[in-house]
Every structure is written in structure tokens, then in C-alpha cells.
Short mmCIF file of C-alpha atoms and ligand atoms in Angstrom, two decimals:
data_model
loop_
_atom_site.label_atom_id
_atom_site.label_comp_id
_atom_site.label_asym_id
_atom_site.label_seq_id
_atom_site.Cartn_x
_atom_site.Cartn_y
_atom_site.Cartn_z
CA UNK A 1 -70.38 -157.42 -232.25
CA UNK A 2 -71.42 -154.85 -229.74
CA UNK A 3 -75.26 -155.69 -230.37
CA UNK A 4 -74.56 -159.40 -229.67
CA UNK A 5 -72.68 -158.46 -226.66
CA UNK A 6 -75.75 -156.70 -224.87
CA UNK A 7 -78.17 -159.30 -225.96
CA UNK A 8 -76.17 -161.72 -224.16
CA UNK A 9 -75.75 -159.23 -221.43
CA UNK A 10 -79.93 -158.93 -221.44
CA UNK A 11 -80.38 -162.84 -221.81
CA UNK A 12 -77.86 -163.01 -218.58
CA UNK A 13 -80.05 -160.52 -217.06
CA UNK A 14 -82.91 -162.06 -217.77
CA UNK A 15 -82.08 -165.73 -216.41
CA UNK A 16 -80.64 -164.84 -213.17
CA UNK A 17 -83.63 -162.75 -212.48
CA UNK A 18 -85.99 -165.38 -213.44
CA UNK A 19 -83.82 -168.21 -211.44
CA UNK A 20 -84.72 -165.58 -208.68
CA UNK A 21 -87.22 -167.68 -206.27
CA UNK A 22 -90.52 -165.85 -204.68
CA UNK A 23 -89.15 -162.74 -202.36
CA UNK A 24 -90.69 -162.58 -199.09
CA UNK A 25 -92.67 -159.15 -198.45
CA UNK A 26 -91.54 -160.16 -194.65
CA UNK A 27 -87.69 -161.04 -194.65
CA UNK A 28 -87.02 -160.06 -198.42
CA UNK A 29 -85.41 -163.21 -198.65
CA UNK A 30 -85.73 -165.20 -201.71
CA UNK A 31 -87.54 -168.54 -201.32
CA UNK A 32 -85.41 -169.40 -197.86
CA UNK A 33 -86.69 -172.08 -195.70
CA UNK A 34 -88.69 -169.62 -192.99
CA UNK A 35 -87.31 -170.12 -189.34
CA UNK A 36 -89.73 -169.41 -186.53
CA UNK A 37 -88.69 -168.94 -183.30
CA UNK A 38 -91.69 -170.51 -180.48
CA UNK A 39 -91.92 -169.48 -176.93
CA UNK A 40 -93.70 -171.90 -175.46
CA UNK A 41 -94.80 -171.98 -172.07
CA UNK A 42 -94.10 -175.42 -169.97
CA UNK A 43 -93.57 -178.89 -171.92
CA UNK A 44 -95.94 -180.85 -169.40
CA UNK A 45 -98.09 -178.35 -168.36
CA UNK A 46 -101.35 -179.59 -169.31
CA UNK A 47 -103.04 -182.40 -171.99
CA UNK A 48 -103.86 -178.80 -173.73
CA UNK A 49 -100.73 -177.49 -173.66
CA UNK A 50 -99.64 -181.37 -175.14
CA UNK A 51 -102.40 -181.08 -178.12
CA UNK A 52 -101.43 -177.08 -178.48
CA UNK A 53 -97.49 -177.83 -179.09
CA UNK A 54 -98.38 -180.66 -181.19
CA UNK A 55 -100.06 -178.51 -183.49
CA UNK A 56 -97.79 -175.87 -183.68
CA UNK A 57 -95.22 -178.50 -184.75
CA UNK A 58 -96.90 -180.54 -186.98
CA UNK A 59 -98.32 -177.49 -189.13
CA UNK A 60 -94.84 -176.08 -188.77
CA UNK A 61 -93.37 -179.33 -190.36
CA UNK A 62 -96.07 -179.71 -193.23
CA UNK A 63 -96.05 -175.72 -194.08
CA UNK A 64 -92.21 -176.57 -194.50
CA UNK A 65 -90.89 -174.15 -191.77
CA UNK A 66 -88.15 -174.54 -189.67
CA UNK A 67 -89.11 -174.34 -185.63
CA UNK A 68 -86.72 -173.30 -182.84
CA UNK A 69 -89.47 -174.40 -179.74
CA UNK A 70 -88.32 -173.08 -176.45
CA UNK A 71 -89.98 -173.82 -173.04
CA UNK A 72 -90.03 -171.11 -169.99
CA UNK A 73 -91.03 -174.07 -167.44
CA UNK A 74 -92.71 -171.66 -165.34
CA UNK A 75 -90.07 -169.14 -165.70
CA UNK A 76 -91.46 -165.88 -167.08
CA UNK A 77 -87.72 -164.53 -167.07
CA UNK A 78 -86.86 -167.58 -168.85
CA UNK A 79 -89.05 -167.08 -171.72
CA UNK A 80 -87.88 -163.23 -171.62
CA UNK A 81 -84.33 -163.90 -172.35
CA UNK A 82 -85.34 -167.47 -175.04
CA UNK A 83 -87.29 -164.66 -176.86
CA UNK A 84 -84.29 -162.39 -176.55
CA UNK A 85 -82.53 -165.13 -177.93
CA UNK A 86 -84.55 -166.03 -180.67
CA UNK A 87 -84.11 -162.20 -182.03
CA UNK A 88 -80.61 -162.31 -181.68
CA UNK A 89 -80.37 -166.02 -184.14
CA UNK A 90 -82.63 -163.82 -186.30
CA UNK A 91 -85.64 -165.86 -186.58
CA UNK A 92 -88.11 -164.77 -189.00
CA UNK A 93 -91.13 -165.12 -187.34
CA UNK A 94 -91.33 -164.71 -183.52
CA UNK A 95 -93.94 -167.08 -181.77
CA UNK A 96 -95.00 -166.07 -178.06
CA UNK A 97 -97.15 -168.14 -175.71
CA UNK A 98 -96.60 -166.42 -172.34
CA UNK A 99 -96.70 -167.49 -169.35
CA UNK A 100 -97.47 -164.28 -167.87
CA UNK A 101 -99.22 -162.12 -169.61
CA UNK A 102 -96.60 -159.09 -168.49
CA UNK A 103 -93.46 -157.74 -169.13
CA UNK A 104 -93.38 -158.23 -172.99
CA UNK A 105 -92.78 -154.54 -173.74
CA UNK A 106 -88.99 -154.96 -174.38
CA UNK A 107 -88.80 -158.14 -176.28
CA UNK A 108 -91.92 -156.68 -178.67
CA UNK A 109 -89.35 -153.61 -179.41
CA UNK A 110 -86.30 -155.79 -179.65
CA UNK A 111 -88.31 -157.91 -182.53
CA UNK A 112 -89.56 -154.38 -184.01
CA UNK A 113 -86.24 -153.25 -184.61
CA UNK A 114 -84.98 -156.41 -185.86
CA UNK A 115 -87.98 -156.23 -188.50
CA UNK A 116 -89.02 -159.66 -186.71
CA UNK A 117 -93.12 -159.91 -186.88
CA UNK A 118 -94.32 -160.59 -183.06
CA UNK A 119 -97.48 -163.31 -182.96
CA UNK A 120 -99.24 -163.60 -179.95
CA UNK A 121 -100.71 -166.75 -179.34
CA UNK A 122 -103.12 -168.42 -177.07
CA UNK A 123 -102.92 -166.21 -174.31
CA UNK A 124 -102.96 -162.19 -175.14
CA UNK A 125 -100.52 -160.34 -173.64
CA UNK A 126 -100.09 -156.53 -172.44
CA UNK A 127 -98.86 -154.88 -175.60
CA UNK A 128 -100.16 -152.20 -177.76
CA UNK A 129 -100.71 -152.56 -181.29
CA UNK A 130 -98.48 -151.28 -182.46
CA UNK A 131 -95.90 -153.69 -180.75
CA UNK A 132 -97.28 -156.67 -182.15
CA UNK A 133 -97.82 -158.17 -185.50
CA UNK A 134 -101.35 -160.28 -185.07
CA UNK A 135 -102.53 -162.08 -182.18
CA UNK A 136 -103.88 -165.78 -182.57
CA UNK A 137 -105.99 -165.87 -178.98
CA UNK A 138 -108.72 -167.24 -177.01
CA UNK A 139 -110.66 -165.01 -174.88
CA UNK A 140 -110.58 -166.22 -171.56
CA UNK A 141 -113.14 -163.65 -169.64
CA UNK A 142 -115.46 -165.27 -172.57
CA UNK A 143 -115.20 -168.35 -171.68
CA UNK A 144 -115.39 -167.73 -167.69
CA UNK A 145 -118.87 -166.17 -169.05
CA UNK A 146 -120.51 -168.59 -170.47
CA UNK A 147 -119.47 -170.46 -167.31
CA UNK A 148 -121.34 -167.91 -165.36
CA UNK A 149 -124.31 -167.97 -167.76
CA UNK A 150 -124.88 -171.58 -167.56
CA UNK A 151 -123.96 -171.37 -163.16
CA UNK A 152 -126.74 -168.86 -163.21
CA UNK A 153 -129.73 -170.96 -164.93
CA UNK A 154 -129.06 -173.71 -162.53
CA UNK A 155 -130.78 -171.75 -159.86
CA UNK A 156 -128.97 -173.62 -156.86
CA UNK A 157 -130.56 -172.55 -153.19
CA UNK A 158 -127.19 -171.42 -152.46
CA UNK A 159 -123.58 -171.13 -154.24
CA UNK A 160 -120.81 -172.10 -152.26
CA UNK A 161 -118.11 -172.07 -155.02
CA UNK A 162 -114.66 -173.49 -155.17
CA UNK A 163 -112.00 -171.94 -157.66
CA UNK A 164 -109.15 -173.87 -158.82
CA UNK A 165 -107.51 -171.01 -160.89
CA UNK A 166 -104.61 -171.80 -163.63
CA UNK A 167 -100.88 -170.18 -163.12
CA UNK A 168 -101.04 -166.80 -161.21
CA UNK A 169 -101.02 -163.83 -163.86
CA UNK A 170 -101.84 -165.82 -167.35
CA UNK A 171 -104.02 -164.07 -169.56
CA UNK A 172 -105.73 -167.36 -169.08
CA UNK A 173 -106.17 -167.27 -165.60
CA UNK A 174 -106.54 -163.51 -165.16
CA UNK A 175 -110.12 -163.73 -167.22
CA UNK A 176 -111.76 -166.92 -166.30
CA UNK A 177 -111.46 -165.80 -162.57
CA UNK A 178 -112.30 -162.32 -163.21
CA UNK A 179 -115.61 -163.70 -164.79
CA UNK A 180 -116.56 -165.80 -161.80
CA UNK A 181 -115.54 -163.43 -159.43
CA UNK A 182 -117.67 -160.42 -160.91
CA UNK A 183 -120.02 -163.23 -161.79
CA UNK A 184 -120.68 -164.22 -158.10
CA UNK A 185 -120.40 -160.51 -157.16
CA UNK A 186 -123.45 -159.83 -159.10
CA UNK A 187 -125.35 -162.80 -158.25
CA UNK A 188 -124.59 -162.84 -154.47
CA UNK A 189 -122.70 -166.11 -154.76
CA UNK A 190 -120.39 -167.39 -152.30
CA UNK A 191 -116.17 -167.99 -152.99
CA UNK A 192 -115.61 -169.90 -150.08
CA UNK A 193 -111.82 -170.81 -151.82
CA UNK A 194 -110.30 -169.04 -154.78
CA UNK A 195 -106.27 -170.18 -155.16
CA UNK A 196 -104.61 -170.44 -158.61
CA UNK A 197 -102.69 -173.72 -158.93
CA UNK A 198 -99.10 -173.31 -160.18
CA UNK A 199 -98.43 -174.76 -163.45
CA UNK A 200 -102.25 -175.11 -163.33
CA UNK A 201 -101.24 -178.82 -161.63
CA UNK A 202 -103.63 -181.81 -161.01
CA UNK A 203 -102.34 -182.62 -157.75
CA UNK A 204 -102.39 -179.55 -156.31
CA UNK A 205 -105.87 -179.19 -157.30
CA UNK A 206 -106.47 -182.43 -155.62
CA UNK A 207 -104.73 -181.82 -152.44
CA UNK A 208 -106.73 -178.39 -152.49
CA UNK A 209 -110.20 -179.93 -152.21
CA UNK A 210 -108.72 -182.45 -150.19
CA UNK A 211 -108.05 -179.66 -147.57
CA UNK A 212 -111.21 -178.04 -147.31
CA UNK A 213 -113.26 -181.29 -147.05
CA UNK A 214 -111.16 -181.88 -144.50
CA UNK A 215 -111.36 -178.24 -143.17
CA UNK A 216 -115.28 -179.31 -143.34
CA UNK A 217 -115.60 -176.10 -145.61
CA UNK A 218 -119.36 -176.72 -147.55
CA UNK A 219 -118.84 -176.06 -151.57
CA UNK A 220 -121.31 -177.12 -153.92
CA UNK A 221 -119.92 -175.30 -156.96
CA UNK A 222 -115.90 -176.43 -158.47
CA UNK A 223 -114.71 -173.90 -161.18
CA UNK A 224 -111.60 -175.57 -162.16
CA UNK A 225 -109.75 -173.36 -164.97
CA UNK A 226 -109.03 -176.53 -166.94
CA UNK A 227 -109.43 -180.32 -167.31
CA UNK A 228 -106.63 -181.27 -165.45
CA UNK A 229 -107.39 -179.35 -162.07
CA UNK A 230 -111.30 -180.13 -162.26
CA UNK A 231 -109.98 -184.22 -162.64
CA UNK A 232 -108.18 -183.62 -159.35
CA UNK A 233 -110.99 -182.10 -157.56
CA UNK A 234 -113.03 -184.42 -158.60
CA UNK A 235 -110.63 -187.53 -157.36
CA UNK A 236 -110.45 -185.51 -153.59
CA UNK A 237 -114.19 -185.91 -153.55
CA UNK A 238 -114.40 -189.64 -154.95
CA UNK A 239 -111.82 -190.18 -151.81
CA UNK A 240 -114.24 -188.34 -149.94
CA UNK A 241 -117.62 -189.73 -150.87
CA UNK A 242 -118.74 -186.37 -151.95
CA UNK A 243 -121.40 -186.72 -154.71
CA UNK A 244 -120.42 -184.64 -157.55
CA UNK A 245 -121.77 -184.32 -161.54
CA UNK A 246 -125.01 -184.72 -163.25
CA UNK A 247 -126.86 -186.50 -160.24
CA UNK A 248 -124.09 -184.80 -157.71
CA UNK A 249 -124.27 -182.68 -154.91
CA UNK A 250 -121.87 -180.78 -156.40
CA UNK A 251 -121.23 -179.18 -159.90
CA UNK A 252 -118.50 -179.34 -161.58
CA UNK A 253 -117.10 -176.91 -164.40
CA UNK A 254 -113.83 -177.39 -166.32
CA UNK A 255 -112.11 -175.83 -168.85
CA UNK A 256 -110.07 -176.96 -172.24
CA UNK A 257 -112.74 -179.47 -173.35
CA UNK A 258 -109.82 -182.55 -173.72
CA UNK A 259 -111.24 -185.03 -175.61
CA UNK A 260 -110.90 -187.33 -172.24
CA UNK A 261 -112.82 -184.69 -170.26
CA UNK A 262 -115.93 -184.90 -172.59
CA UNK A 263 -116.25 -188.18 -171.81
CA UNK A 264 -116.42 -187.22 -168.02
CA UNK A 265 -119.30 -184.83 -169.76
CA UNK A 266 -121.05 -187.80 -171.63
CA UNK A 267 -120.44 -189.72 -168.44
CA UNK A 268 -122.03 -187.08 -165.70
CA UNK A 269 -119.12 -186.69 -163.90
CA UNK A 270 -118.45 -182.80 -165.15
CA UNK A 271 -121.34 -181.12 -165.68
CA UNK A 272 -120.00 -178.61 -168.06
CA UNK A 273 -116.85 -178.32 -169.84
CA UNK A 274 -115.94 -174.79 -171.84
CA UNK A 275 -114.00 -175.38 -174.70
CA UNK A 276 -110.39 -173.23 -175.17
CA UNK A 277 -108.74 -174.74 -178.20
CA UNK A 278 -105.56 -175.25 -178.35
CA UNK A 279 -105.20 -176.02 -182.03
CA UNK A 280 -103.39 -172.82 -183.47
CA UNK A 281 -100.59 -174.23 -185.73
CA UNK A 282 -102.70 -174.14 -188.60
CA UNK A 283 -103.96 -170.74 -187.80
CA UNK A 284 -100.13 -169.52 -186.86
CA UNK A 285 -99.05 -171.07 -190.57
CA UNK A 286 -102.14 -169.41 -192.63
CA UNK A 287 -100.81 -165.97 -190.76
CA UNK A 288 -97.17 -166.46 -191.52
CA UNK A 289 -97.92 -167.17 -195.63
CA UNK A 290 -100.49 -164.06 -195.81
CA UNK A 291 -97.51 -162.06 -194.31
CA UNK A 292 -94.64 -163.75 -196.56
CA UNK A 293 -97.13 -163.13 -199.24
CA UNK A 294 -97.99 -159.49 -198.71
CA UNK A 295 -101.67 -159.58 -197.93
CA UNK A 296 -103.18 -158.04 -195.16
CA UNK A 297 -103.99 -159.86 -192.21
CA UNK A 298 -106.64 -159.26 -189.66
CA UNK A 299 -104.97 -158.46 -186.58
CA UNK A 300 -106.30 -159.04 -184.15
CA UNK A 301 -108.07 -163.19 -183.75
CA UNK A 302 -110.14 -164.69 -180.96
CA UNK A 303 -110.55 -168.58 -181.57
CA UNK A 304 -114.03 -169.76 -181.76
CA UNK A 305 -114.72 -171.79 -178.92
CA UNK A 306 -117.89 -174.17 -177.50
CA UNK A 307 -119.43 -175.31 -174.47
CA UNK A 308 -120.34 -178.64 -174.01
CA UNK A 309 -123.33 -179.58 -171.02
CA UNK A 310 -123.66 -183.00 -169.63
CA UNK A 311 -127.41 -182.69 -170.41
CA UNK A 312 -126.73 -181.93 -174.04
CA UNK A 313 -123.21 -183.50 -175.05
CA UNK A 314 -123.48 -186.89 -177.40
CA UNK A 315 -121.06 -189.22 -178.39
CA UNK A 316 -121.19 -188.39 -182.00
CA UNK A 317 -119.92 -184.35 -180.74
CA UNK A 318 -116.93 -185.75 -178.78
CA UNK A 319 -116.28 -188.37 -182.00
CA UNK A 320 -116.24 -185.61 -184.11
CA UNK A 321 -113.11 -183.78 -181.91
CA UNK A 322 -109.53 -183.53 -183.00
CA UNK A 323 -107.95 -183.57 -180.13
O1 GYE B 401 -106.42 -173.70 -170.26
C1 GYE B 401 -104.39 -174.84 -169.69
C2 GYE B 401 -102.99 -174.65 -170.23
O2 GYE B 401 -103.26 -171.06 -171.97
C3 GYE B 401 -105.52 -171.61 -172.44
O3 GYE B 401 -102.90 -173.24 -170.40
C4 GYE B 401 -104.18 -172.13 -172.03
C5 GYE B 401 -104.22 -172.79 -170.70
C6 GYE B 401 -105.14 -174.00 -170.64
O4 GYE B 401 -102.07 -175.23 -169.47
O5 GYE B 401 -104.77 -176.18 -169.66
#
């Protein structure tokens, strides 16, 4: 009797350890529906920021995750305390896309304690390693490079350059204007206008270069730090009749690479657009199943990015884009 009893006991044993599911390494919960929390920056911001949430929710949904999006609309306190928030619910993964790339210090510790991993992406922010699970970025002073590069081997007589920079203190805007300003440091280049554009926004890029054509300040050189803002300079100039593109008096770099903006490329109308992509769901997803899963991760992950000239762009390049 007694032997029967503990092989039924065993056989017990046995089946409710196999009806177990897969244990997370992360949470140590047992095949639970993963919740990650997004901090997103604005809703409208940009056609970027459009393709960027689109993949973070669309990987989200097929990877079988549950997303609680926020959106800081320009409010870096506002993203603070959604974070904050997000802890509290106990998410189990903890998105950030900051606005600013500042100020992150407590939240990081906050989701440390709570055993919440911390992802970075798109723009890096100022945290140590050790507060921060991975980061999924671009590298912005990169890109404002090979904007430099490319400036450079145009060998204009003079550089009278215009910059159109994103939201003041993004990681984003903090290293494509540090590149063109040490960039026209060392080349003796001329910044007859450097203002960042809040909320990086079209029309206030517009109105900008509507100003100093009107201020009859001489550019020859726009460094917009994305699509959006280099679209509005370029529709101050078309109101202007200032020549601008391929066969322009005045160049015309952009940032993002939109799908819409390459065709400005293809067309002549930008004469160089650096690519930041935007599409980091996938990326976020393959990060979040190596960590449920155990494996190591590389920490730390700058995006592979392109440039794309008006001299060497073809259709069949901007066909081949996914967003
Ligand atoms: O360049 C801009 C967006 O953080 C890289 O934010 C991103 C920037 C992008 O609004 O269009």
C-alpha cells in the first residue's frame, strides 16, 4: 500500500512539474504573456518617429508581447514619471526612447531594484553600464560625420551653413550638431544660423529659413537634422526662388532617409540624405527572447546605417526600403 502511495505521490510530482511551462531566466515566471512597458517620445513627432513606433508595435504584437506605449509629448518630466509608472504596474521589460538624453539616473535604479531590465533605444542616454540592460541605438555624431565627410569633398569656394538642429538636448541632436560644428571648426566653415527646432518641427524649420532670406543672411549649405526640417527649408527657398539641390545654389543635407525623402534624393532636390533607422522592434524583440532565454546579449548595439547621394541613389535602392 505504502509503495503505491509514493508512486502516485512521484507520478503527481512528475505531471505538475512537466505541466510547468518554460521559466523565464528574466521574471521567473512560467510561460506568462511578457508585458513591456515603452517610453516613447512624441506620437507625431516625425514620419521616423511614425515608422519607429510602428515597428515597435507590430514586432511587439507578432513576438506575442503585451505593450503599455506611453508618449512624453515633449515632456521630459512626463516620460520620467510614465517610466516611474511603468515600474510601479511591474512591467517586465522597460522600453526607453528619451527625449532628453538626461536625467535617467533614478528611473534606471528604480527598474534595478524592481529586477526590471532597462533597454535603451534609439537615442543613448547618460547612464552607466551598469544601470542599463542593453542599448538598441544609432550613433548620431556618426552620422553628422559622414555628413561632414561628404560637405568636405564638395570643395565649395565658401561654406555658409545653415543648421536646423532636432529637439534641444536629444542624444540625437546633441551629436549630429556636435559633428558639424567641430566639422566646420576644422575646416574653417561658416555657421551663419545654428537653432534646434522643437519637436524637430517642419514649420518651424520653414519659418527659420524664411527669416534669414528675409534677413538677406547668404547660406549655401542646409544641415537639417532630419527629413522633415530639411522639407521645410527647402519649401522657404522654393517661396523664395532660391536654387537649391543637385543643380542648386544651395546644398541640402537631411537626415532619417524616409522613404519620401529619397525620392527628393533621386529627384535632386536633397543632395544627400544620412540614413538613422528607425526600425528597432525587431531588434528590441530578438533582445527580450535572448534575455527570457538566458543567453548573453551584447550590450551595447549601434544600428547600421547608410548614406544615400543624389549623384549615386537609384530607384531600385529606394524600392528596396522598408519604410
Ligand atoms: O532623426 C527624428 C525623430 O531620435 C533619431 O527623432 C531620432 C530622431 C529622428 O523625430 O526624425
Amino acid at each position: 500500500m505504502k509503495k503505491l502511495f509514493s508512486a502516485v505521490l512521484v507520478l503527481m510530482l512528475v505531471l505538475s512539474l512537466a505541466a510547468c511551462g518554460k521559466k523565464s531566466e528574466t521574471t521567473g515566471k512560467e510561460d506568462k504573456k511578457i508585458t513591456v512597458g515603452v517610453v516613447q517620445t512624441n506620437a507625431n513627432e516625425s514620419d521616423w518617429r511614425t515608422a519607429n513606433t510602428n515597428s515597435i508595435n507590430k514586432a511587439f504584437e507578432e513576438a506575442g508581447f503585451e505593450t503599455k506605449m506611453v508618449f512624453g509629448e515633449g515632456d521630459h518630466a512626463k516620460q520620467i514619471s510614465q517610466a516611474q509608472q511603468l515600474i510601479q504596474e511591474e512591467v517586465d521589460y522597460l522600453v526607453v526612447l528619451g527625449l532628453q538624453s538626461a536625467g535617467w539616473e533614478d528611473v534606471a535604479k528604480a527598474a534595478k531594484e524592481a529586477g526590471i531590465p532597462f533597454i535603451m533605444a534609439d537615442r543613448k542616454l547618460d547612464l552607466p553600464e551598469d544601470l542599463y540592460t542593453a542599448m538598441v541605438c544609432s550613433d548620431f555624431e556618426a552620422e553628422g560625420k559622414k555628413a561632414v565627410d561628404w560637405l568636405k569633398k564638395q570643395n565649395l569656394p565658401s561654406y555658409k551653413i545653415v543648421v536646423l538642429g532636432g529637439d534641444t538636448g536629444s542624444s540625437a541632436q546633441l551629436g549630429r550638431s556636435k559633428a558639424i560644428e567641430e566639422g566646420a571648426a576644422a575646416n574653417g566653415w561658416e555657421i551663419v544660423f545654428n537653432q534646434n527646432m522643437k519637436g524637430w518641427d517642419e514649420n518651424l524649420a520653414k519659418q527659420a529659413v524664411a527669416d534669414l532670406i528675409a534677413s538677406g543672411t547668404e547660406f549655401n549649405v542646409i544641415y537639417a537634422e532630419n527629413d522633415n526640417m530639411a522639407r521645410g527649408a527647402c519649401d522657404a527657398m522654393s517661396a523664395a526662388g532660391i536654387t537649391y539641390g543637385k543643380n542648386g545654389d544651395v546644398k541640402v543635407i537631411a537626415f532619417d532617409a524616409n522613404k519620401w525623402a529619397l525620392e527628393k534624393v533621386l529627384a535632386g532636390e536633397f543632395n544627400l540624405d544620412v540614413e538613422c533607422n528607425p526600425l528597432h522592434g525587431p531588434r528590441i524583440v530578438k533582445l527580450i527572447k535572448q534575455l527570457e532565454a538566458g543567453e548573453k546579449i551584447e550590450k551595447n548595439v549601434y544600428v547600421e546605417e547608410e548614406v544615400f547621394d543624389c549623384d549615386t541613389i537609384t530607384r531600385e535602392m529606394i524600392d528596396a526600403r522598408s519604410y
